[in-house]
mmCIF file of N, CA and C in Angstrom:
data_model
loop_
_atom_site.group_PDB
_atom_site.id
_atom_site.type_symbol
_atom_site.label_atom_id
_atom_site.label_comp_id
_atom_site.label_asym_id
_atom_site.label_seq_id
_atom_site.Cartn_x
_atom_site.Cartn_y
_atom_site.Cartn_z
ATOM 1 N N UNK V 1 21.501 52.566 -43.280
ATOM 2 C CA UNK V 1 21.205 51.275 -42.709
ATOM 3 C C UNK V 1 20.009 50.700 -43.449
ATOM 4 N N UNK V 2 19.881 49.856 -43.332
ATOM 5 C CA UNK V 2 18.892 48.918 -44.816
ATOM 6 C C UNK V 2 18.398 48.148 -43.736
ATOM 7 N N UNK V 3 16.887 48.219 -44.219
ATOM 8 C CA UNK V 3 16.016 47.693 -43.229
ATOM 9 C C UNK V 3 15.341 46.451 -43.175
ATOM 10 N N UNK V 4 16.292 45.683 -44.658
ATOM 11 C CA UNK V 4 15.793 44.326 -45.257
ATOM 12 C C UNK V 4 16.627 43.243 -44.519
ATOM 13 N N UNK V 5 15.636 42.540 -44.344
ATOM 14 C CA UNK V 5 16.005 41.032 -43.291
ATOM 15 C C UNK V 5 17.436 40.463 -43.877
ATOM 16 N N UNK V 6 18.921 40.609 -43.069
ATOM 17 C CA UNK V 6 20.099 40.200 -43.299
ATOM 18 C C UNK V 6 20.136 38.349 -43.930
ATOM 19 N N UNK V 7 20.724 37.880 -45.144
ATOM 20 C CA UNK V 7 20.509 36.831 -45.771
ATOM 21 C C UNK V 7 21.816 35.952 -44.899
ATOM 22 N N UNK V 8 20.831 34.793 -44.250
ATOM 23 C CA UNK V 8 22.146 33.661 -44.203
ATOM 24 C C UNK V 8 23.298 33.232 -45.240
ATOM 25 N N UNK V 9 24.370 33.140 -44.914
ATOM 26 C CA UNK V 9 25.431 32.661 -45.475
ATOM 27 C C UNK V 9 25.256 31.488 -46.215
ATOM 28 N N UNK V 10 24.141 30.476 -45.733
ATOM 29 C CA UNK V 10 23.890 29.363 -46.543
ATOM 30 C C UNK V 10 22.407 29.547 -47.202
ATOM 31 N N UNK V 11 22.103 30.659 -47.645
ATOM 32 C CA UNK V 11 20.471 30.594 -47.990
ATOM 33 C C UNK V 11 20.486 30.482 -49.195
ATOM 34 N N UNK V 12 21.449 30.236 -50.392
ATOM 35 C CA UNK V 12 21.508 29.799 -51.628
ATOM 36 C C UNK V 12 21.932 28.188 -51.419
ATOM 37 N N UNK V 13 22.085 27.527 -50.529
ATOM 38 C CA UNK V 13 22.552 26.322 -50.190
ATOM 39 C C UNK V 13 20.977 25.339 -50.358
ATOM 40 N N UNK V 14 20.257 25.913 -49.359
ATOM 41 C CA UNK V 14 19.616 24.812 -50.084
ATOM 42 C C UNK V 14 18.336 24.549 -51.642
ATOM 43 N N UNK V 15 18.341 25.481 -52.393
ATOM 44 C CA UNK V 15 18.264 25.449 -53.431
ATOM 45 C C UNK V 15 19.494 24.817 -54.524
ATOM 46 N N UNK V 16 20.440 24.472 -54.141
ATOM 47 C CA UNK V 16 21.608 23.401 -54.733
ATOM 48 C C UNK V 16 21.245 22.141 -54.441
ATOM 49 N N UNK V 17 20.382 21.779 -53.523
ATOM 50 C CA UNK V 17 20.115 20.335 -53.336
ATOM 51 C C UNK V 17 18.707 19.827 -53.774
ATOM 52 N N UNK V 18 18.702 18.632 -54.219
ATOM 53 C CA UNK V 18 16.836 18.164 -55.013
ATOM 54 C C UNK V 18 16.696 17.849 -53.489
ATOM 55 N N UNK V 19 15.087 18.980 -53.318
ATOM 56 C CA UNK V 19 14.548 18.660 -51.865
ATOM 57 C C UNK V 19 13.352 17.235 -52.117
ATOM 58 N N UNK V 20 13.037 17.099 -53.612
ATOM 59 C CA UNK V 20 11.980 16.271 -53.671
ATOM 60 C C UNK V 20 11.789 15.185 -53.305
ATOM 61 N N UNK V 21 11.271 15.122 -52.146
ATOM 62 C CA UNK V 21 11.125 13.219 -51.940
ATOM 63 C C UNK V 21 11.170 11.917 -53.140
ATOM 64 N N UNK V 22 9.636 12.527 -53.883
ATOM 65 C CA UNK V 22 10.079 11.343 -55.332
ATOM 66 C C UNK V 22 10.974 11.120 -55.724
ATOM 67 N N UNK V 23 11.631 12.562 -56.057
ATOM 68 C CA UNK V 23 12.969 12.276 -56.920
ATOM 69 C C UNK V 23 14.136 11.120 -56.067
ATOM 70 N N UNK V 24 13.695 11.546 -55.004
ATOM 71 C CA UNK V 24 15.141 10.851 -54.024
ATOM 72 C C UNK V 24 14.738 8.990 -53.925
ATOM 73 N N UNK V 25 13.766 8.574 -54.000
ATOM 74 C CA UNK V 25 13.013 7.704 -54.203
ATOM 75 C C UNK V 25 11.987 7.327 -55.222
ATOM 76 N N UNK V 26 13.048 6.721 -57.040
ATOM 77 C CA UNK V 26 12.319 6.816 -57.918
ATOM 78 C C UNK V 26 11.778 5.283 -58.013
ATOM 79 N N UNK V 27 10.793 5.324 -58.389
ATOM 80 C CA UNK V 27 10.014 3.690 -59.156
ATOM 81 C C UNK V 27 10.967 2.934 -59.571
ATOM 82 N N UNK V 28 11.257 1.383 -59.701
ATOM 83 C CA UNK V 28 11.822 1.026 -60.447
ATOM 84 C C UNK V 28 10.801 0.465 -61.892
ATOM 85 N N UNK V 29 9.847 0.725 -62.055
ATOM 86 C CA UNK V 29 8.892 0.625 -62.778
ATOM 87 C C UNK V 29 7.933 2.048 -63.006
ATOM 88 N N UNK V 30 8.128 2.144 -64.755
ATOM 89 C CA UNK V 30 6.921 3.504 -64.886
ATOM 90 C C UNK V 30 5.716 3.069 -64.735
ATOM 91 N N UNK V 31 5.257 1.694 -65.047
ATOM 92 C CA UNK V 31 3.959 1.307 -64.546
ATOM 93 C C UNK V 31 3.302 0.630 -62.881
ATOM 94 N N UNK V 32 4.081 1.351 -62.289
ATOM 95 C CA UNK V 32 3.481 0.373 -60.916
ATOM 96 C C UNK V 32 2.676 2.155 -60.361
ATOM 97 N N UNK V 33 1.553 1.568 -59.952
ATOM 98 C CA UNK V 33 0.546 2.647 -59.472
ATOM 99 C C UNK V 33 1.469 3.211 -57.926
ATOM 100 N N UNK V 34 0.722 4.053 -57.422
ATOM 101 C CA UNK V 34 1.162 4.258 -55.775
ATOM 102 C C UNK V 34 0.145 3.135 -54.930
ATOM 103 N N UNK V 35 -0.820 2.540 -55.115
ATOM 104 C CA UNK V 35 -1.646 1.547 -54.598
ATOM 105 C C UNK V 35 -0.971 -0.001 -54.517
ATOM 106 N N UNK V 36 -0.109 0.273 -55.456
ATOM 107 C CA UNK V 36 -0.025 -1.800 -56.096
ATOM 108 C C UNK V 36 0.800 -1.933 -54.506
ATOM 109 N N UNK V 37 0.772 -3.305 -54.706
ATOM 110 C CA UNK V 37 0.754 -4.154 -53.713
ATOM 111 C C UNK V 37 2.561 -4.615 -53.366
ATOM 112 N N UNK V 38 3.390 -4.384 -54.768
ATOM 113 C CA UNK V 38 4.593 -4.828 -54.857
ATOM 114 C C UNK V 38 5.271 -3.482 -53.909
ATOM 115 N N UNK V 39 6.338 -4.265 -53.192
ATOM 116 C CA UNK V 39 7.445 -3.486 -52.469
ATOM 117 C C UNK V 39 8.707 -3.395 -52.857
ATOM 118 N N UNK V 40 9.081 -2.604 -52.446
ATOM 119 C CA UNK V 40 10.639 -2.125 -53.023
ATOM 120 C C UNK V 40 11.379 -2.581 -52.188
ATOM 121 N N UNK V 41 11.663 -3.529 -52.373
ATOM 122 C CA UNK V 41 13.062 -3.631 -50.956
ATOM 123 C C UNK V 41 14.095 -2.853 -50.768
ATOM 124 N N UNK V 42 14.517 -2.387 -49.554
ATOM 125 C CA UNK V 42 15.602 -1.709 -49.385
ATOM 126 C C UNK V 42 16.500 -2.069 -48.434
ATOM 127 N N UNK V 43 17.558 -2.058 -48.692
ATOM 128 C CA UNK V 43 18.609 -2.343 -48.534
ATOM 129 C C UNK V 43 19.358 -1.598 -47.323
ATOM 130 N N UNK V 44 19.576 -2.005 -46.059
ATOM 131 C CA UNK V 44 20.035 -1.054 -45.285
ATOM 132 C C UNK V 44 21.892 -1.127 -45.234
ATOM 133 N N UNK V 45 22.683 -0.177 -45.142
ATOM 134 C CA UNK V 45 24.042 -0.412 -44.708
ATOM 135 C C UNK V 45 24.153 -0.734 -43.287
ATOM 136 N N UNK V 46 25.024 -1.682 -42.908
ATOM 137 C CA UNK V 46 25.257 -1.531 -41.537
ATOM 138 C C UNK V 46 26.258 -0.357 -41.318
ATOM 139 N N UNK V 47 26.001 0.571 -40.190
ATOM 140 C CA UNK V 47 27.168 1.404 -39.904
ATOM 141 C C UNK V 47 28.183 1.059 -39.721
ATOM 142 N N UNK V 48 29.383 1.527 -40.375
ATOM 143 C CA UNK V 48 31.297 0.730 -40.082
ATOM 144 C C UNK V 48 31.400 1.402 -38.662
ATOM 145 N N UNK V 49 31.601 0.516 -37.478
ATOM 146 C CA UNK V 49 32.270 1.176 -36.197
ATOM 147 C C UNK V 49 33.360 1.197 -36.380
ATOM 148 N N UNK V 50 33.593 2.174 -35.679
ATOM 149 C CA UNK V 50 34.837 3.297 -35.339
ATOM 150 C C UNK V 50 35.735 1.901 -34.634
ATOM 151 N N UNK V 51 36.929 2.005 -34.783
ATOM 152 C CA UNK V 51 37.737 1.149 -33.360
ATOM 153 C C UNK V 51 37.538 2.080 -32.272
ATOM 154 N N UNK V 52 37.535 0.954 -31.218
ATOM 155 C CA UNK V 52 37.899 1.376 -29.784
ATOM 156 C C UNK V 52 38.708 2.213 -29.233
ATOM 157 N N UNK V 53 39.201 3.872 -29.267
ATOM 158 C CA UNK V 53 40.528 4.598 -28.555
ATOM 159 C C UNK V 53 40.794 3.893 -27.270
ATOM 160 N N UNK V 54 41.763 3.968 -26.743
ATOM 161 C CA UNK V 54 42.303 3.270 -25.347
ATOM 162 C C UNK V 54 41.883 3.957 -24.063
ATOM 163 N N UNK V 55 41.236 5.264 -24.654
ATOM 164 C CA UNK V 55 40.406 6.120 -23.673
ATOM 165 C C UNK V 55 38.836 4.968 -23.143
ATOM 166 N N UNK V 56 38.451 4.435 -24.597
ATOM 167 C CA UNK V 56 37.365 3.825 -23.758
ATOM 168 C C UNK V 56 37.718 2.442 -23.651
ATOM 169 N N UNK V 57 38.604 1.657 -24.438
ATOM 170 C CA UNK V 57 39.034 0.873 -23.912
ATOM 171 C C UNK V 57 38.863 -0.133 -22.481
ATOM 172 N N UNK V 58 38.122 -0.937 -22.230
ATOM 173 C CA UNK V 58 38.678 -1.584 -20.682
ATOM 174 C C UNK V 58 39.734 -1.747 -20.132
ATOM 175 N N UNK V 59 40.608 -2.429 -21.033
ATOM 176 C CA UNK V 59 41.951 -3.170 -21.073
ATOM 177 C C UNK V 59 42.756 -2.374 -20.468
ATOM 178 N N UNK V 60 42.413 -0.644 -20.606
ATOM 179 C CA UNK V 60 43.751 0.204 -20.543
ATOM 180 C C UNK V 60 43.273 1.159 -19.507
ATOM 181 N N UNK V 61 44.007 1.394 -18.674
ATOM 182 C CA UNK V 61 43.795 2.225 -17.678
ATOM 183 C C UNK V 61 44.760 3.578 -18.276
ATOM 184 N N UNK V 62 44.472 4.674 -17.747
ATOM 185 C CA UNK V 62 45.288 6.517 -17.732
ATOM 186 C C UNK V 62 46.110 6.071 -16.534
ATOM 187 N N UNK V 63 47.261 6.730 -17.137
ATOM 188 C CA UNK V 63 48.670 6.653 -15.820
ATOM 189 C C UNK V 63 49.243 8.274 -16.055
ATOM 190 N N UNK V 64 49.971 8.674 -15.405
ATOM 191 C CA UNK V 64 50.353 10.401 -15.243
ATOM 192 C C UNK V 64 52.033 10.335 -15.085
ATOM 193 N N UNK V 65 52.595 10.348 -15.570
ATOM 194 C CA UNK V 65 53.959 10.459 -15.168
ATOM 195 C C UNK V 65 54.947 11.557 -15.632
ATOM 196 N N UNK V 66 55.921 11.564 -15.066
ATOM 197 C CA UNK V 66 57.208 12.913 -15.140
ATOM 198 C C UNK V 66 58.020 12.182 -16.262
ATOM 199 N N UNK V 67 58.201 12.768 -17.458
ATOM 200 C CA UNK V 67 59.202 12.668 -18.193
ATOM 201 C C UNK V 67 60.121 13.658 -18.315
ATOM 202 N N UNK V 68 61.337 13.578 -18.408
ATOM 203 C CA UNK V 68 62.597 14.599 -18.516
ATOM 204 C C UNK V 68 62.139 15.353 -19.905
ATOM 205 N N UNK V 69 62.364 16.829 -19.646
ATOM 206 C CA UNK V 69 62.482 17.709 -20.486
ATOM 207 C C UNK V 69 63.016 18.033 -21.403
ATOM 208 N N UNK V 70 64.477 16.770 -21.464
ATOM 209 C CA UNK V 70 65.037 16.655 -22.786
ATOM 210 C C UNK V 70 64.944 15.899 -23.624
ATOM 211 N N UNK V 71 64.565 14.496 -22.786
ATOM 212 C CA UNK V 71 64.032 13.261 -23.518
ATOM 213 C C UNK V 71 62.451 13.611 -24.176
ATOM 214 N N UNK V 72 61.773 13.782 -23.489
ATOM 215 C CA UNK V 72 60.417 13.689 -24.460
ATOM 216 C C UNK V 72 60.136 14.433 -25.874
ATOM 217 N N UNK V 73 60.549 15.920 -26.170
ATOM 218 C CA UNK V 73 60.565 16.129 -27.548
ATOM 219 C C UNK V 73 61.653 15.542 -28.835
ATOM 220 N N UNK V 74 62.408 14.792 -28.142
ATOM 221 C CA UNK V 74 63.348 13.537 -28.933
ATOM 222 C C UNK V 74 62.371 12.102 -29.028
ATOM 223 N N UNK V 75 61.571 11.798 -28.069
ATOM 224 C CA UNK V 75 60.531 10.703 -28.190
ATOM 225 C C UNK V 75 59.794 10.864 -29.151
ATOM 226 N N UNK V 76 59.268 12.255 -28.934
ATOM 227 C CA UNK V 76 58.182 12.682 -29.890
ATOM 228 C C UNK V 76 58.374 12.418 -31.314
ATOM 229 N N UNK V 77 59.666 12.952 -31.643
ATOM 230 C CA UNK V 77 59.840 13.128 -33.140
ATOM 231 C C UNK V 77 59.833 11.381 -33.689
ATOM 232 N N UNK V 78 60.739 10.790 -32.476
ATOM 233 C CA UNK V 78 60.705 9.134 -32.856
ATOM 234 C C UNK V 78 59.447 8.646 -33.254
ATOM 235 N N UNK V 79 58.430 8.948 -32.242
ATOM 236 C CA UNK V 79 57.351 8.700 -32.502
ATOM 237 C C UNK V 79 56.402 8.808 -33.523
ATOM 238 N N UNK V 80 57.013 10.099 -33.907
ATOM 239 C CA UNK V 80 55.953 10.419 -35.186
ATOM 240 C C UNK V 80 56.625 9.885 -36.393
ATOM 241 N N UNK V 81 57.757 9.767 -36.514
ATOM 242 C CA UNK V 81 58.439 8.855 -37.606
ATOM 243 C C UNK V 81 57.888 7.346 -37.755
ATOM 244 N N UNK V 82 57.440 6.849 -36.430
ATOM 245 C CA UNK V 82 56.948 5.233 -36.807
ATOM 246 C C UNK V 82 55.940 5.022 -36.519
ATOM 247 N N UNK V 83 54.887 6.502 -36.681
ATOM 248 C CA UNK V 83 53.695 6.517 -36.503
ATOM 249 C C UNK V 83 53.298 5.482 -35.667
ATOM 250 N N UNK V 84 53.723 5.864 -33.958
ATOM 251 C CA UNK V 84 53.165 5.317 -33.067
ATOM 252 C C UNK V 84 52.999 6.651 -32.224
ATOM 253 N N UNK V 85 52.663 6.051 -30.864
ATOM 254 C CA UNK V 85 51.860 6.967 -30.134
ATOM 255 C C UNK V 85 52.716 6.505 -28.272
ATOM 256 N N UNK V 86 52.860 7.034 -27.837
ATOM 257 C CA UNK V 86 53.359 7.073 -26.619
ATOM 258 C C UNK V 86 53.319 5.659 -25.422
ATOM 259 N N UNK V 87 51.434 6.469 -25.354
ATOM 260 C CA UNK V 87 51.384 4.905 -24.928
ATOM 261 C C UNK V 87 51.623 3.280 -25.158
ATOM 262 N N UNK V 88 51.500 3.260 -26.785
ATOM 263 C CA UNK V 88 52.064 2.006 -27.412
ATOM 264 C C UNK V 88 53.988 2.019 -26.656
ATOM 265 N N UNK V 89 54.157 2.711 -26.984
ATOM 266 C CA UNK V 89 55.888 2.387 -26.364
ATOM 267 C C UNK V 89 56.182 2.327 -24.896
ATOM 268 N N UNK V 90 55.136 3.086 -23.999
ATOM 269 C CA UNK V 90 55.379 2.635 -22.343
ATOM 270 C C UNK V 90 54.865 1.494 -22.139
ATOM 271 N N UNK V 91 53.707 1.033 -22.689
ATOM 272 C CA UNK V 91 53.180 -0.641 -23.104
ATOM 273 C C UNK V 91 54.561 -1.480 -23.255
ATOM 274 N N UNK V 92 54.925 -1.176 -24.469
ATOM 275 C CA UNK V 92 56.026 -2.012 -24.952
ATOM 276 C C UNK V 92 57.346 -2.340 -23.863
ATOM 277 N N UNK V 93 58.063 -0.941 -23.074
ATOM 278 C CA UNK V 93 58.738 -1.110 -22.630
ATOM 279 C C UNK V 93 58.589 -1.969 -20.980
ATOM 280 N N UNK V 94 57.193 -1.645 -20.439
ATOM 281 C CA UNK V 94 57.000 -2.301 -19.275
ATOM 282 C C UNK V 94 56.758 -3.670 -19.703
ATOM 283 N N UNK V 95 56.015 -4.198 -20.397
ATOM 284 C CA UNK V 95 56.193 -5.605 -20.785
ATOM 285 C C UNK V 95 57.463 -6.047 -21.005
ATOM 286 N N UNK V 96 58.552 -5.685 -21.874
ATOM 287 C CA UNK V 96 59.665 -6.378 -21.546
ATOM 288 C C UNK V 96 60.141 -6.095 -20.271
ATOM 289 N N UNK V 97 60.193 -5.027 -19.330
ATOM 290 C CA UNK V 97 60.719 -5.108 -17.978
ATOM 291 C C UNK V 97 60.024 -6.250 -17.569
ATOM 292 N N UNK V 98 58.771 -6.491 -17.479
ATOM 293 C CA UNK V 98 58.197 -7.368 -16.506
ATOM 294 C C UNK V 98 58.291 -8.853 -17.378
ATOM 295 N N UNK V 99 58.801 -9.121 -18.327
ATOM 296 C CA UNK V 99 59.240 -10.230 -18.934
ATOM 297 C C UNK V 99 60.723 -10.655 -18.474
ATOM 298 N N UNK V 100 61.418 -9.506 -18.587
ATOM 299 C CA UNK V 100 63.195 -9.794 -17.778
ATOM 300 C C UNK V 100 62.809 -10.057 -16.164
ATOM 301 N N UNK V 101 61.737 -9.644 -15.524
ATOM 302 C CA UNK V 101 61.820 -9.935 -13.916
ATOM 303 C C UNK V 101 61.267 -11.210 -14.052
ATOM 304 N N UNK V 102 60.909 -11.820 -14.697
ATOM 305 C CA UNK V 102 60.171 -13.044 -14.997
ATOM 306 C C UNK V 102 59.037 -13.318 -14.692
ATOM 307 N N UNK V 103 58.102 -12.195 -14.836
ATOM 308 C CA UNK V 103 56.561 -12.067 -14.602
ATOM 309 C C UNK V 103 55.976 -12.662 -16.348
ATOM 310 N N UNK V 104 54.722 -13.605 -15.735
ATOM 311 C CA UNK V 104 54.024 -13.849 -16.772
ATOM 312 C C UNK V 104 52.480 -12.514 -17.109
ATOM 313 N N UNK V 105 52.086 -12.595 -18.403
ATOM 314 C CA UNK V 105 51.183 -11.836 -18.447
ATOM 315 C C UNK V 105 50.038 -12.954 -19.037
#
C-alpha cells in the first residue's frame, strides 16, 4: 500500500489551460502603461435564451390520460418520424374537435 497522496483524475487538466490573467487579457497597444488613462472597451454578449418548454409555459397546462396499449407505441413511432411530440398532436386534434362543435378559440 503506498502512502503517497492518491492523484485526481483531472490534476494534469489544469496545467493544459493558460491560467494567466494577462495573457487572457492582452493590450491592444505595447505602449500603453498600466496607469494611462485610455480604456479598453469591452464588449459584452447578450446570453441566447433558451425557448420556453410547455412545462413552464403559461399557455399550457399538464393533463394525464389513458391511452390504449396498442395505439400509443404506433403514435410513437409516427411521432418520431415527423419529429413532433405528443402533446403538439392532442393540441392539434382537440382544436379541430372544438372547431367541428363550432367553438371559437
Amino acid at each position: 500500500m503506498s502512502t503517497e497522496p492518491r492523484k485526481s483524475a483531472f490534476a494534469g487538466l489544469k496545467s493544459s489551460f493558460n491560467l494567466d490573467p494577462a495573457a487572457a487579457h492582452p493590450q491592444t497597444s505595447g505602449t500603453a502603461s498600466p496607469n494611462s488613462t485610455t480604456t479598453i472597451p469591452q464588449t459584452r454578449r447578450r446570453k441566447q435564451q433558451k425557448p420556453v418548454g410547455k412545462r413552464r409555459d403559461e399557455n399550457y397546462i399538464p393533463v394525464s390520460t389513458f391511452v390504449h396499449k396498442d395505439v400509443h407505441p404506433k403514435v410513437r413511432v409516427e411521432l418520431v418520424k415527423d419529429r413532433r411530440d405528443l402533446a403538439d398532436l392532442l393540441d392539434e386534434l382537440l382544436r379541430g374537435w372544438l372547431r367541428d362543435k363550432g367553438v371559437r378559440l
